[in-house]
C-alpha positions as a Python dict, from the first residue, in 0.01 Angstrom:
ca = {
    (1, 'X'): (0, 0, 0),
    (2, 'X'): (-208, -40, -307),
    (3, 'X'): (-87, 144, -621),
    (4, 'X'): (-351, 363, -791),
    (5, 'X'): (-339, 340, -1172),
    (6, 'X'): (-506, 595, -1390),
    (7, 'X'): (-641, 530, -1732),
    (8, 'X'): (-336, 695, -1891),
    (9, 'X'): (-107, 445, -1709),
    (10, 'X'): (-305, 149, -1870),
    (11, 'X'): (-244, 268, -2216),
    (12, 'X'): (66, 190, -2420),
    (13, 'X'): (311, 477, -2454),
    (14, 'X'): (348, 660, -2781),
    (15, 'X'): (688, 688, -2938),
    (16, 'X'): (686, 1058, -2843),
    (17, 'X'): (617, 969, -2471),
    (18, 'X'): (896, 703, -2488),
    (19, 'X'): (1145, 969, -2628),
    (20, 'X'): (1056, 1212, -2359),
    (21, 'X'): (1094, 941, -2102),
    (22, 'X'): (1437, 840, -2234),
    (23, 'X'): (1560, 1196, -2256),
    (24, 'X'): (1438, 1283, -1907),
    (25, 'X'): (1626, 972, -1777),
    (26, 'X'): (1943, 1083, -1966),
    (27, 'X'): (1926, 1440, -1808),
    (28, 'X'): (1859, 1307, -1461),
    (29, 'X'): (2157, 1064, -1488),
    (30, 'X'): (2386, 1345, -1601),
    (31, 'X'): (2277, 1571, -1305),
    (32, 'X'): (2321, 1286, -1067),
    (33, 'X'): (2667, 1224, -1169),
    (34, 'X'): (2770, 1580, -1126),
    (35, 'X'): (2995, 1676, -832),
    (36, 'X'): (2833, 1883, -535),
    (37, 'X'): (2967, 2233, -574),
    (38, 'X'): (3221, 2347, -323),
    (39, 'X'): (2998, 2631, -205),
    (40, 'X'): (2710, 2391, -113),
    (41, 'X'): (2949, 2178, 67),
    (42, 'X'): (3085, 2481, 266),
    (43, 'X'): (2728, 2570, 345),
    (44, 'X'): (2646, 2227, 470),
    (45, 'X'): (2957, 2229, 691),
    (46, 'X'): (2845, 2565, 830),
    (47, 'X'): (2501, 2433, 908),
    (48, 'X'): (2656, 2122, 1081),
    (49, 'X'): (2869, 2344, 1303),
    (50, 'X'): (2571, 2563, 1401),
    (51, 'X'): (2398, 2238, 1516),
    (52, 'X'): (2683, 2116, 1733),
    (53, 'X'): (2989, 2346, 1742),
    (54, 'X'): (3184, 2091, 1956),
    (55, 'X'): (3153, 1803, 1696),
    (56, 'X'): (3414, 1817, 1425),
}
């Protein structure tokens, strides 16, 4: 598949754009490292049981 590039992608990033990129990456990494909340894990277990109540 061929990647489509816009004119904006061909221009060098400004220092502000680089700062924004860096900060977004930092926030993403922080969220990525967070544990999954127990309530969400319990909900996933409930959904799995509804799909196949005999599979535990």
